[in-house]
Each structure stands twice: as structure tokens, then as C-alpha cells.
PDB file of C-alpha atoms in Angstrom:
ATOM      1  CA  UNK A   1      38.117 -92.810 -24.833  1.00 31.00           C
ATOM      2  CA  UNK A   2      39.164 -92.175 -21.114  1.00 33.00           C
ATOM      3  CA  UNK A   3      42.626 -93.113 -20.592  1.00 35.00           C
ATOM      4  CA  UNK A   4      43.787 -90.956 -17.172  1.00 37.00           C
ATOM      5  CA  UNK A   5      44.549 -88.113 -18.941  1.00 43.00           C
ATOM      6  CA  UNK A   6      48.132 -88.539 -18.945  1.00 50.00           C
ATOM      7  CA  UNK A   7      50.148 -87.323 -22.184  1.00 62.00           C
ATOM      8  CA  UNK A   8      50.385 -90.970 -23.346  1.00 78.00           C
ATOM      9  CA  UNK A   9      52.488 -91.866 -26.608  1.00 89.00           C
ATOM     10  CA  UNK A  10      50.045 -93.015 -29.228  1.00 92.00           C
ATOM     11  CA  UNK A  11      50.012 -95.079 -31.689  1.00 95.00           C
ATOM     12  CA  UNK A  12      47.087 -94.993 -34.419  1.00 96.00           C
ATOM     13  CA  UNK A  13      47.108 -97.908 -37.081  1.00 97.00           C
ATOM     14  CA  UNK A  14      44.484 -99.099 -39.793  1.00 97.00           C
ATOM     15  CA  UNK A  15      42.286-102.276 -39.180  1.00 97.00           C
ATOM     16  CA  UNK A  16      43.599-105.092 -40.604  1.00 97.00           C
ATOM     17  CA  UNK A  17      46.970-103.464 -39.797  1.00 97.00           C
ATOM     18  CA  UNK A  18      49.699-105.176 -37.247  1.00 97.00           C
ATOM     19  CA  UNK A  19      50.524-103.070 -34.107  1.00 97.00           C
ATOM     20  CA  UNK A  20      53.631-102.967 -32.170  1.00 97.00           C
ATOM     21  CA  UNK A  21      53.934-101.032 -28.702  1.00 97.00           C
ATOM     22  CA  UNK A  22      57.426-100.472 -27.287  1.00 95.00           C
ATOM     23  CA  UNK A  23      58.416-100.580 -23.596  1.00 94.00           C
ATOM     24  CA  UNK A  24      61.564 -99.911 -21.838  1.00 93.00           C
ATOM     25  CA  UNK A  25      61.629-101.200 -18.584  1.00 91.00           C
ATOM     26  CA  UNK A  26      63.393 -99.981 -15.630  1.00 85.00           C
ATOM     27  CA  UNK A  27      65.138-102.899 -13.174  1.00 89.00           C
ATOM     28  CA  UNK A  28      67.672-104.923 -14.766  1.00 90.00           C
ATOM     29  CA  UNK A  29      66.941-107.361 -11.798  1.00 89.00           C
ATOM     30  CA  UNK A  30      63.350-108.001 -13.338  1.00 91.00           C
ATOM     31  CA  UNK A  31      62.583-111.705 -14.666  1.00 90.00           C
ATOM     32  CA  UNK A  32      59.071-111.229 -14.945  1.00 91.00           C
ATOM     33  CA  UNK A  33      56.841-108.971 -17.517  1.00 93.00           C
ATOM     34  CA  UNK A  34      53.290-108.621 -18.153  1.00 93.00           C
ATOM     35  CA  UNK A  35      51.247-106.979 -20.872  1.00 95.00           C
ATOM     36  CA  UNK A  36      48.041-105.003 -20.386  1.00 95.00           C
ATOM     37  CA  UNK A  37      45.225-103.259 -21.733  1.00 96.00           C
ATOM     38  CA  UNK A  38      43.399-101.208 -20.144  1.00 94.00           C
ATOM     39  CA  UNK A  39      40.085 -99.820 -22.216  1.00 92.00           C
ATOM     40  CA  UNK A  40      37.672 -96.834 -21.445  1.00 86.00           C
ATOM     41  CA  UNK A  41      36.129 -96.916 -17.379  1.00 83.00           C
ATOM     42  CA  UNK A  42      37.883-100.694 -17.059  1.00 89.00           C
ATOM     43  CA  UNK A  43      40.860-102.069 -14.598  1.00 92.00           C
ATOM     44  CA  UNK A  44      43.877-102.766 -16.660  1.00 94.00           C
ATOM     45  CA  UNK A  45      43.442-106.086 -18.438  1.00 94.00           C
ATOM     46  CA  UNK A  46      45.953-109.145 -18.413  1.00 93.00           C
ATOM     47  CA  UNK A  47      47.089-109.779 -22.178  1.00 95.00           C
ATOM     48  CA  UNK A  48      50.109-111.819 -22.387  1.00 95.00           C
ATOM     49  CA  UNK A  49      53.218-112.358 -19.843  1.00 94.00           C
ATOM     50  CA  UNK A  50      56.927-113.759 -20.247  1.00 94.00           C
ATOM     51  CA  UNK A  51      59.345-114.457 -18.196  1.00 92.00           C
ATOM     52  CA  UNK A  52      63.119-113.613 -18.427  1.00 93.00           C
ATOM     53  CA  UNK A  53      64.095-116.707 -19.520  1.00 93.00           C
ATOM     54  CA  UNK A  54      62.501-116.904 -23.041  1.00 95.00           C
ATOM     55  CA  UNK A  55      62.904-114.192 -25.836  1.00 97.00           C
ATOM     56  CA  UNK A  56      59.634-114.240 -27.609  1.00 98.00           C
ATOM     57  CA  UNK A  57      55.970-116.147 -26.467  1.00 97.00           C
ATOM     58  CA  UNK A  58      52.720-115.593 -28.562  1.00 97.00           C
ATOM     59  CA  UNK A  59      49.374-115.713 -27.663  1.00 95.00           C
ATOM     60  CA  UNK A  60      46.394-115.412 -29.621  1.00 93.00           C
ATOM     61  CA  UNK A  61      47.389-112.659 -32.128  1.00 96.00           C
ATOM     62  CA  UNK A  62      49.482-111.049 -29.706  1.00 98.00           C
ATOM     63  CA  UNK A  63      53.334-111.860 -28.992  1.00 98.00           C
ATOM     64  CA  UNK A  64      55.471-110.445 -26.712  1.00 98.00           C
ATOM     65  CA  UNK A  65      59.337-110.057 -27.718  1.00 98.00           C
ATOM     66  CA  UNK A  66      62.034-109.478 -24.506  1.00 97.00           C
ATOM     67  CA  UNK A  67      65.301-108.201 -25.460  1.00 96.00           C
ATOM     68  CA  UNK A  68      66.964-108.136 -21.919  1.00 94.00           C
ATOM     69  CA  UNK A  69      70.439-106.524 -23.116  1.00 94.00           C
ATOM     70  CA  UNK A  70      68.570-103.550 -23.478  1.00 94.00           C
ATOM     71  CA  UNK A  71      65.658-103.647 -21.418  1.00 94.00           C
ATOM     72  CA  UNK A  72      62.865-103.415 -23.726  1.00 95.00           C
ATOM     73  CA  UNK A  73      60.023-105.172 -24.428  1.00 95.00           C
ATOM     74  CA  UNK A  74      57.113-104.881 -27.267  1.00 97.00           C
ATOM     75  CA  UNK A  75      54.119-106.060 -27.872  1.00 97.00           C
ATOM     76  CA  UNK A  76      52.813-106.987 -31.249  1.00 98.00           C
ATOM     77  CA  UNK A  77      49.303-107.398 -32.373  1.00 98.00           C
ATOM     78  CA  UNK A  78      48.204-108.966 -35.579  1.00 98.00           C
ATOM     79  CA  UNK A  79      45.257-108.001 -38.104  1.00 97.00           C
ATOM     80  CA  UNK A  80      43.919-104.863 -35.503  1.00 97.00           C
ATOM     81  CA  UNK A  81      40.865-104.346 -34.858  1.00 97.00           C
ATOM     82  CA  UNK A  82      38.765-101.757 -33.147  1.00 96.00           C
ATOM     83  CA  UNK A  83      38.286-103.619 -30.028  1.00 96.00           C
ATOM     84  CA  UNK A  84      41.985-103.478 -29.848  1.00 97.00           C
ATOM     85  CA  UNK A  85      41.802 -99.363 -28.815  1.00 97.00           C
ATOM     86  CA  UNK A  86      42.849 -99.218 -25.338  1.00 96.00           C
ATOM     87  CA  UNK A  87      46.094 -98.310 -23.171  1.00 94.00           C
ATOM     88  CA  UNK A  88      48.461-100.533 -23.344  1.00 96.00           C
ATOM     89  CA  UNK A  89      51.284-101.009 -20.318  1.00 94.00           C
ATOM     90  CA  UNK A  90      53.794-103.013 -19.623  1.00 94.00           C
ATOM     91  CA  UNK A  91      55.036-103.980 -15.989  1.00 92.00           C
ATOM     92  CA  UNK A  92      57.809-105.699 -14.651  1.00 91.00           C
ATOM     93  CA  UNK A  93      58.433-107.603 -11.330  1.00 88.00           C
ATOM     94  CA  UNK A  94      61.244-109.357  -9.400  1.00 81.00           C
ATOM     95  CA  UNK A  95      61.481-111.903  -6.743  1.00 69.00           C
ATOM     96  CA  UNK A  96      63.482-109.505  -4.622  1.00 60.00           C
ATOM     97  CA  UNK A  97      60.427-106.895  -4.891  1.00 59.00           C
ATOM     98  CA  UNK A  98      57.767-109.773  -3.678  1.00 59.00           C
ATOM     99  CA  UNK A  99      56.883-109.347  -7.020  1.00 69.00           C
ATOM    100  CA  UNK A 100      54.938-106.711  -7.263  1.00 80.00           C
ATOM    101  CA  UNK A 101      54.460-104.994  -9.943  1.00 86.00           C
ATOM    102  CA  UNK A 102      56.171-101.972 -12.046  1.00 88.00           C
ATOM    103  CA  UNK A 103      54.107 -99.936 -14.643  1.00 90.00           C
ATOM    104  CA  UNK A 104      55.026 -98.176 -17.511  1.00 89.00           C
ATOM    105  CA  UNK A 105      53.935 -95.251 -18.491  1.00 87.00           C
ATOM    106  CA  UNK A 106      51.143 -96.188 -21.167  1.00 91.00           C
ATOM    107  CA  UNK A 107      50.724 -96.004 -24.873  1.00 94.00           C
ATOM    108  CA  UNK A 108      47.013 -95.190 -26.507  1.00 94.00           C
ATOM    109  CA  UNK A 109      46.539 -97.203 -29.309  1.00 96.00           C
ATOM    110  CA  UNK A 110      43.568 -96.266 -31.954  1.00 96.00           C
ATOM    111  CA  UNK A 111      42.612 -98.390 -34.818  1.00 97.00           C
ATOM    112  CA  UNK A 112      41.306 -96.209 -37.642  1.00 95.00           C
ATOM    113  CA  UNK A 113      38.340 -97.332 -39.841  1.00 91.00           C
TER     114      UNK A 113
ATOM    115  CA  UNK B   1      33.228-109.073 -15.271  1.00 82.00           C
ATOM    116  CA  UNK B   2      36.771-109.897 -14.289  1.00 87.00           C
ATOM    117  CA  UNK B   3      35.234-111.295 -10.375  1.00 93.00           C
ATOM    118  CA  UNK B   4      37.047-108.310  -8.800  1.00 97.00           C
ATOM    119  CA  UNK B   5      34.646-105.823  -6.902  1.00 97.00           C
ATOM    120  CA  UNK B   6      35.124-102.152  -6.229  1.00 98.00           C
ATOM    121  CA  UNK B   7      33.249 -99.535  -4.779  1.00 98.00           C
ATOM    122  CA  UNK B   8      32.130 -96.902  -4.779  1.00 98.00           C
ATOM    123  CA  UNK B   9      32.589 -96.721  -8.423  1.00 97.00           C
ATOM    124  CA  UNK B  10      32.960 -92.614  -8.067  1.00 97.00           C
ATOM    125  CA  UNK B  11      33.616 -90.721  -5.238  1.00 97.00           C
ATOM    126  CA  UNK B  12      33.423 -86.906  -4.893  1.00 98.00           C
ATOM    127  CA  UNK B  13      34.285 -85.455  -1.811  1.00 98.00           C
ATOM    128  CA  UNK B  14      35.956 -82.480   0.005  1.00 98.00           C
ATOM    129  CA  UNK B  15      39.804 -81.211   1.177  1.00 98.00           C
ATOM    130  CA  UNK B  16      40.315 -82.814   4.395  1.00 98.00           C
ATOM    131  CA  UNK B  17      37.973 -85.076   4.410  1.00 98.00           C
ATOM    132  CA  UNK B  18      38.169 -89.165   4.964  1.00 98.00           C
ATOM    133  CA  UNK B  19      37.110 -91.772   2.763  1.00 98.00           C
ATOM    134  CA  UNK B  20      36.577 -95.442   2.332  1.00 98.00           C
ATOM    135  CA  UNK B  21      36.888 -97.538  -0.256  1.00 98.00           C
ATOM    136  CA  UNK B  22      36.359-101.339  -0.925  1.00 98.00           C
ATOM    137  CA  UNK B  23      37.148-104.090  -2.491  1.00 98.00           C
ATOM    138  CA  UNK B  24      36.271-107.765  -2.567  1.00 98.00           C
ATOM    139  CA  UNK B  25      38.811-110.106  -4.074  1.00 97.00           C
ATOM    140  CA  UNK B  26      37.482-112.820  -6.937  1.00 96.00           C
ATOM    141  CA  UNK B  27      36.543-116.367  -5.011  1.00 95.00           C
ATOM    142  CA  UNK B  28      39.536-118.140  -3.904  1.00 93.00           C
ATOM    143  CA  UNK B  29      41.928-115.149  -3.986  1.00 94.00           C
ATOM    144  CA  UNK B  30      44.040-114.531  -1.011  1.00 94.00           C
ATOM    145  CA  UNK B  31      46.047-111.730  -2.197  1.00 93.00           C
ATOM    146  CA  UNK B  32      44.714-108.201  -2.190  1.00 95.00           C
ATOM    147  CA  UNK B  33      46.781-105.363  -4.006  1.00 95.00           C
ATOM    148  CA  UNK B  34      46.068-101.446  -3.850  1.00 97.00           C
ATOM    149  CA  UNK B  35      47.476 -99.386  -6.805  1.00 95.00           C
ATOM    150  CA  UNK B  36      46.371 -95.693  -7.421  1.00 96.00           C
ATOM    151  CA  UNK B  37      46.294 -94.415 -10.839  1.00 94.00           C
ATOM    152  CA  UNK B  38      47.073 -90.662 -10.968  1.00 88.00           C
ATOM    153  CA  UNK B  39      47.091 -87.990 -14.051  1.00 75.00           C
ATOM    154  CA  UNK B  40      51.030 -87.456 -13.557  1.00 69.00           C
ATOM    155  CA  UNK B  41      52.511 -90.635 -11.870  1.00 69.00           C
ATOM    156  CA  UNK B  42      50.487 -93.308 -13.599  1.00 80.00           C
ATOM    157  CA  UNK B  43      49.605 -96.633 -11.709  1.00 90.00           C
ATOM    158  CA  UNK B  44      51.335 -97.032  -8.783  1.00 92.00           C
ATOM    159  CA  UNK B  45      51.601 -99.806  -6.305  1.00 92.00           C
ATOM    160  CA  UNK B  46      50.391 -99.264  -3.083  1.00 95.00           C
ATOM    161  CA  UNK B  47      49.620-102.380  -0.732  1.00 95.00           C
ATOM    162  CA  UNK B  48      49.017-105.689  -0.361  1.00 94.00           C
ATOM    163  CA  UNK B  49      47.605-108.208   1.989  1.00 95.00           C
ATOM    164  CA  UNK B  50      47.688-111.969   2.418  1.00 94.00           C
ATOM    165  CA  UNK B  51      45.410-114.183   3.785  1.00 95.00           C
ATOM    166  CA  UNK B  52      44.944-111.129   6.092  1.00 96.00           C
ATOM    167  CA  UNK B  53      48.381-109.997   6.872  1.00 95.00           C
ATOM    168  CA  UNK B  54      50.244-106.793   5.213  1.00 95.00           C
ATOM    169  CA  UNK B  55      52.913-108.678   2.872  1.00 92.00           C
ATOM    170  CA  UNK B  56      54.271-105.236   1.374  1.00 90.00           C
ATOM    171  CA  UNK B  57      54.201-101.527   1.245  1.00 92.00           C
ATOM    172  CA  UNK B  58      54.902 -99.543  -2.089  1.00 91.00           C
ATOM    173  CA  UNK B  59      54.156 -95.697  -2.064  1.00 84.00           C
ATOM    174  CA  UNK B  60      51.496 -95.544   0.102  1.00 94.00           C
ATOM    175  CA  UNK B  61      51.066 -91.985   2.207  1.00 96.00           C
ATOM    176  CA  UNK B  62      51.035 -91.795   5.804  1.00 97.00           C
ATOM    177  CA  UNK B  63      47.416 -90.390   5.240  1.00 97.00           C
ATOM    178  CA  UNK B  64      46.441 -93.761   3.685  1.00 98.00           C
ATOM    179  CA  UNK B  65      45.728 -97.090   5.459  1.00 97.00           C
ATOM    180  CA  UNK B  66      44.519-100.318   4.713  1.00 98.00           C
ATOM    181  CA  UNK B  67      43.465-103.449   6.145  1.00 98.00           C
ATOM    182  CA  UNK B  68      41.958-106.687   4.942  1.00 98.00           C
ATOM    183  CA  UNK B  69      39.056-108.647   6.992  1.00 98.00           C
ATOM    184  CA  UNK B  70      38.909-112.540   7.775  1.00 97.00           C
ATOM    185  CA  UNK B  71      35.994-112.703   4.689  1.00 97.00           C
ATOM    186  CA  UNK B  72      39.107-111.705   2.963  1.00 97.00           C
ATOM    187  CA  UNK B  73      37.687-108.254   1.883  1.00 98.00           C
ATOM    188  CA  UNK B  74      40.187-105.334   1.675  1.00 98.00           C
ATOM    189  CA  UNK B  75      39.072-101.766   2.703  1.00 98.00           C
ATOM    190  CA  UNK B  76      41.545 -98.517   1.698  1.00 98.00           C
ATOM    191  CA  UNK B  77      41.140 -95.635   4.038  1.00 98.00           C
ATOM    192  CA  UNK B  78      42.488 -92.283   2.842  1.00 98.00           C
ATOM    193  CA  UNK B  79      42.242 -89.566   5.175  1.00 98.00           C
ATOM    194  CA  UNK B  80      43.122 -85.640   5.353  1.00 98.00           C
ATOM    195  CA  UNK B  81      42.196 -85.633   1.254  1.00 98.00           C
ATOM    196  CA  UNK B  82      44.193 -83.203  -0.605  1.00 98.00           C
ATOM    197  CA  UNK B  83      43.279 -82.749  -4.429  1.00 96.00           C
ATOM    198  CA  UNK B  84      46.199 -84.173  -5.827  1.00 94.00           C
ATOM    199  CA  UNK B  85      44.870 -87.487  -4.062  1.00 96.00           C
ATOM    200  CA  UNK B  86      42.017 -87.375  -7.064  1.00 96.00           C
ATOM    201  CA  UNK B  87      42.817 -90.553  -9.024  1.00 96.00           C
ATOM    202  CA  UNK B  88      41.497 -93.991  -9.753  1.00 96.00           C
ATOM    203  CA  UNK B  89      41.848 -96.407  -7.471  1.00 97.00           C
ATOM    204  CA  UNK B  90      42.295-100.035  -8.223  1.00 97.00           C
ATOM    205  CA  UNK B  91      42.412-103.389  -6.004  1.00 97.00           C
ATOM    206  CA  UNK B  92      43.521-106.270  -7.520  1.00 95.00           C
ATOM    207  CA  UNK B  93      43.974-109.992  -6.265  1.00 95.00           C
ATOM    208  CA  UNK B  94      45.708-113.098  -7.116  1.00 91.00           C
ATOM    209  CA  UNK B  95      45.723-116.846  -5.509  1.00 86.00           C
ATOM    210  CA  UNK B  96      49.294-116.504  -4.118  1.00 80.00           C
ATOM    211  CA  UNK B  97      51.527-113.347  -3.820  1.00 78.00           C
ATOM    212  CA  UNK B  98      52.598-112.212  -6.221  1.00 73.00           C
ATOM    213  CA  UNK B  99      52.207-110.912 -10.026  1.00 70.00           C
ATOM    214  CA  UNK B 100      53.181-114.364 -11.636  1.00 72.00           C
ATOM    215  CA  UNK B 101      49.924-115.846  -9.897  1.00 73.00           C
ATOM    216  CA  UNK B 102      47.699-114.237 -12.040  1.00 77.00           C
ATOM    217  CA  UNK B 103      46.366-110.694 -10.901  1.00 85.00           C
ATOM    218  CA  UNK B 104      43.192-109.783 -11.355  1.00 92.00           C
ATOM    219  CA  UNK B 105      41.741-106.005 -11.548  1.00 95.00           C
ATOM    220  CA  UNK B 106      38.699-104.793 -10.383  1.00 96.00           C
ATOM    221  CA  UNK B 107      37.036-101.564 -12.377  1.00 95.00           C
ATOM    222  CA  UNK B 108      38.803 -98.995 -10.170  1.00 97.00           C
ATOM    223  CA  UNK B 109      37.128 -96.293  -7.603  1.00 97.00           C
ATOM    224  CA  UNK B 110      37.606 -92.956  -9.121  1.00 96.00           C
ATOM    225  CA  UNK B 111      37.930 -90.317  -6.437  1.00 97.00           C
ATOM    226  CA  UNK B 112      37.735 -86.853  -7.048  1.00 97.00           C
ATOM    227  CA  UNK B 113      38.593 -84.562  -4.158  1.00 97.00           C
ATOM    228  CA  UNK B 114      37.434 -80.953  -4.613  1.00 97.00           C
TER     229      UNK B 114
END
């Protein structure tokens, strides 16, 4: 599919399989974090967000796990499916930065058949 | 159809050259964000309006403008093109300012400057 053509880390995992997608983030001021996916000719699509105060926070087959001590956040994704093969990024904000957001870098995800 | 709307949805134009692209926010949105998506730098915050007003600046060239009308519509100018301003283009918008409002992304204007 069309990511942007950067050299993304990728990540390729059976259906039916869980996924987990590491991200280190940058600004230890940060108390905000967002997921995203971003799939073939789309904008980058909201999956799940915590903030800096809780640890963990699950969605629907997706949960999000902050360890602040050393910046790094992941996002896990139960029983894969194909639909699930995108870029994922992660992004941070801060109060202090009006709270815009901070991208990371990407990973591609595939789901093998 | 995440609400957000962006075009042109492709763009191909020349060195030197000036184009415009636009964006209408989803209904009830104030905020309006710019981020560029390049091959090497990844997405990158650019600008963002409010209700009308420029709220904040991220890496945004001195080539590039912006402004957003009182229908609340954003426009990104980029002028003087150079080909390592080929990217995708992205507006998003939110309620309030800010990422823990909610953004919204529209499908992105991919420019290609030859």
C-alpha cells in the first residue's frame, strides 16, 4: 500500500495474531499521546489516546500502554486482521506546546493471510 | 468520510511556481491545523488557526502562508515551489485548540512539484 515512502519499521503478523507497535517519544514534558493509523491515500486516523496520568487504557481491541520513565509507548492490537494494515504513529503533545502535536516516525504493519 | 475536506486531491505543478490549497474544517470545528507529510521528515506540524486568528506556528517556510476565512475555511499558499516541497499535505480541525479536543484529518493534498 502507499505509506510516504519513508523507510518505515515494519511489522508483519498472521491474522488472528496480536500486534504490538513500539514508540519512543521525544519530550519528557508531554502528558498527552495519541495513536494513529493511517491506511493507503487516507489522513492519519484517530485510534486510541492516553494521557500521562494513567499507565494503560483499552479500547476496542486496541490498548495503549505508557511507560513514562522511559518514554515509550505501544500499541497493542488483538486477533489482527487485514483491515488492520496501515501506518501506525504515535504523537505526543504538551500544554506548553498549545498542544500540538508530535509525530513519530511510523511503523507499516501487514497482516499475512 | 471523516467531515474534513481537502483539495485539490493531487497537484502537479512546476519549480517556482505558486499554489493553493484548501481545506474546509468538519461542522462546528473552529480549529484548523496544517501538517505536511514529506518522504524524509514525516508529518510535520505546520499551522493553525482559531476561530480565524493564527494560534501557532510549527515549521512552516517563509515561502508558505496561510490564512483562515470568517466561513471558517483555511487556505495554504506555498509559493516559489522547490521539489523537495513535493509531499502530502494535510489540514486537520478540532472544536477547541488543541490535540486533546479531538482532531480530525482530512485525505491530504498531494503535491508534486516537478
Amino acid at each position: 500500500g502507499e505509506s510516504v515512502g519513508l523507510h518505515l519499521p515494519t511489522l508483519s503478523v498472521q491474522e488472528g495474531d496480536n500486534s504490538i507497535i513500539n514508540c519512543a517519544y521525544s519530550n519528557s514534558a508531554s502528558d498527552y499521546f495519541i495513536w494513529y493509523k493511517q491506511e493507503s491515500g487516507k489522513g492519519p486516523q484517530f485510534i486510541i489516546d492516553i494521557r500521562s496520568n494513567m499507565d494503560k487504557r483499552q479500547g476496542q481491541r486496541v490498548t495503549v500502554l505508557l511507560n513514562k520513565t522511559v518514554k515509550h509507548l505501544s500499541l497493542q492490537i488483538a486477533a489482527t486482521q487485514p483491515g488492520d494494515s496501515a501506518v501506525y504513529f504515535c504523537a505526543e503533545s504538551y500544554y506548553g506546546s498549545a498542544r500540538q502535536l508530535t509525530f513519530g516516525s511510523g511503523t507499516q504493519l501487514t497482516v499475512l493471510p | 468520510d471523516s467531515g474534513v475536506t481537502q483539495t485539490p486531491k493531487h497537484l502537479i505543478t512546476a519549480t517556482g511556481q505558486r499554489v493553493t490549497l484548501r481545506c474546509s474544517p468538519r461542522s462546528g470545528d473552529l480549529s484548523v491545523y496544517w501538517y505536511q507529510q514529506s518522504l524524509d521528515q514525516g508529518l510535520q506540524f505546520l499551522i493553525q488557526y482559531y476561530n480565524g486568528e493564527e494560534r501557532a506556528k510549527g515549521n512552516i517556510l517563509e515561502r508558505f502562508s496561510a490564512q483562515q476565512f470568517p466561513d471558517l475555511h483555511s487556505e495554504l499558499n506555498l509559493s516559489s515551489l522547490e521539489l523537495g516541497d513535493s509531499a502530502l499535505y494535510f489540514c486537520a480541525s478540532s472544536v477547541g485548540q488543541g490535540a486533546s479536543y479531538g482532531y480530525t484529518f482530512g485525505s491530504g493534498t498531494r503535491l508534486t512539484v516537478v
